[in-house]
Amino acid sequence: MMEEDGTSKEQQQAAGVGILLQIMMLVLSFVLGHVLRRKKIYVLPEASASLLIGLLVGTLANISHTQTSIRAWFNFHEEFFFLFLLPPIIFQSGFSLSPPFFANFGAIVTFAIFGTFLASIVTGVLVYLGGLMYLMYRLPFVECLMFGALISATDPVTVLSIFQELGTDVNLYALVFGESVLNDAMAISLYRTMSVVKSHPSGQNFFMVIVRFLETFVGSMSSGVGVGFISALLFKYAGLDIDNLQNLESCLFVLFPYFSYMLAEGLGLSGIVSILFTGMVMKHYTYSNLSRSSQRFVSAFFELISSLAETFVFIYMGFDIAMEKHSWSHVGFIFFSIIFIGIARAANVFSCAYLVNLIRPAYRQIPPKHQKALWYSGLRGAMAFALALQSIHDLPEGHGQTILTATTAIVVLTVLLIGGSTGTMLEALEVVGSDSPVESPLASNFEGNNVYISPDDEEPSSGNKIKMKLQEFQRSAASFTAIDKNYLTPFFTSQNGDEEDEAVPLTLKNVGLDDHDHYSS
């Protein structure tokens, strides 16, 4: 009995020390980030600083042979990441989307859906061919596609913080941020689809892969949108916005995102996809049904939780990278993977930009320097790392360990090197210094136009079938915007949610988030 009491006391003490160290690292990260911003030191962005703090403390813990029970508190558990850290970050990403993001929604969807799918396939095929040519460690084809899916998850939080500090073009910021928001959801859906195909060899044909992916993605999206609509109707008719029920109003609002997440997970769908679309719908419809004080509270609350979770993710990841046992015997796999990822990112960005520019008028086209900035912004982060950790359980014979090691190296290199050189890249491409109000066609054309341009501004058709299909999609999107304005918004809201967006100058100061608002990926 005495021994059990002693063990329990030791475990409690270890828990206290572990949590204390985590809080200290969070405090250090926020203070260091503030100093870096004030000193305008862009070679070490906040996310990179948080990762380095985790790496440093993890290395010291290894050297000093820190007690195992304390170190256990820092192990990166993908379940903890997906259940507690990622949901508030992803919800805030959807909840904080502003008009410039929706004005570029067609382009964002093109990059995030088609582009991510293309990048994952290109990466997987190149890795497989590299193995066949004995350039790198050989993996089965489906496992190469799984690696391509998980490594296609981008996390440009480092780049976005520098975009805001330097004041880059608002449309470029919208494209990078918007792509990263949907990209995470797409990457998870692709990885899970490939994982199912791996575990059920009879389903290894292209048609079944597409069906499984659509089942996961569309089902999750529908679940999230449905929960968002239910919340809007509840807050519209429940009359919670009276003074003495504002606490209840805020509590219910905070619970709906997790309800959406757990519902999707319980149905075997993707909670991340679901909570992302719940965030979009709740901001567009439910938010305007809240009282003013509740609006201020929930906005501040989700921003706070997202910021804490995001910073902790990078610290958590850095510590685990230092503590994890990695297999460095396949250096060629790491080296060529980095090259192939760059090629796949180029295929993603430049092909999608070509499709977008195909139907945009000259003044709305994505210029080459923005395309290069988009290509450079494809950093990898915690999402790729978490999926790589999961691959250890999904893949046999040490293949998952090889993927984890390669992913770890890619995450560290992209966050530290590419993230640190972003400021130099932006200045070289001459896309900085645009933080003044922008009077652009984007602003004037946003009304009644969520995708590309309004039908009245279309360029004459060249007869190209692809272009005609894209223009057809554009008209459908414009029609949906009209339906939303005339039917959905009046039905789901008690007031016009667009009122507060009127006469707001289009600048990076009001288009989106502070530095920690997106995880990134």
PDB file of C-alpha atoms in Angstrom, residues 23 26 59 77 148 173-174 200-201 221 278 296 374 400 428 501:
ATOM      1  CA  ILE A  23       3.808  26.347 -19.647  1.00  0.00           C
ATOM      2  CA  LEU A  26       4.715  28.587 -24.059  1.00  0.00           C
ATOM      3  CA  THR A  59      17.804  17.787 -26.819  1.00  0.00           C
ATOM      4  CA  HIS A  77       0.501  11.577 -29.587  1.00  0.00           C
ATOM      5  CA  GLY A 148       2.389  11.857 -51.231  1.00  0.00           C
ATOM      6  CA  TYR A 173      -2.401  36.583 -48.772  1.00  0.00           C
ATOM      7  CA  ALA A 174      -5.949  35.351 -49.416  1.00  0.00           C
ATOM      8  CA  HIS A 200      -8.266  -3.649 -48.498  1.00  0.00           C
ATOM      9  CA  PRO A 201      -6.182  -4.775 -51.509  1.00  0.00           C
ATOM     10  CA  MET A 221     -18.471  18.542 -45.562  1.00  0.00           C
ATOM     11  CA  THR A 278     -18.946  24.288 -39.573  1.00  0.00           C
ATOM     12  CA  ARG A 296     -17.067  39.802 -29.111  1.00  0.00           C
ATOM     13  CA  LEU A 374       2.708  30.643 -53.815  1.00  0.00           C
ATOM     14  CA  GLY A 400       6.306   4.073 -41.627  1.00  0.00           C
ATOM     15  CA  ALA A 428      13.115  39.917 -54.355  1.00  0.00           C
ATOM     16  CA  ASP A 501     -18.656  44.420 -43.643  1.00  0.00           C
TER      17      ASP A 501
END
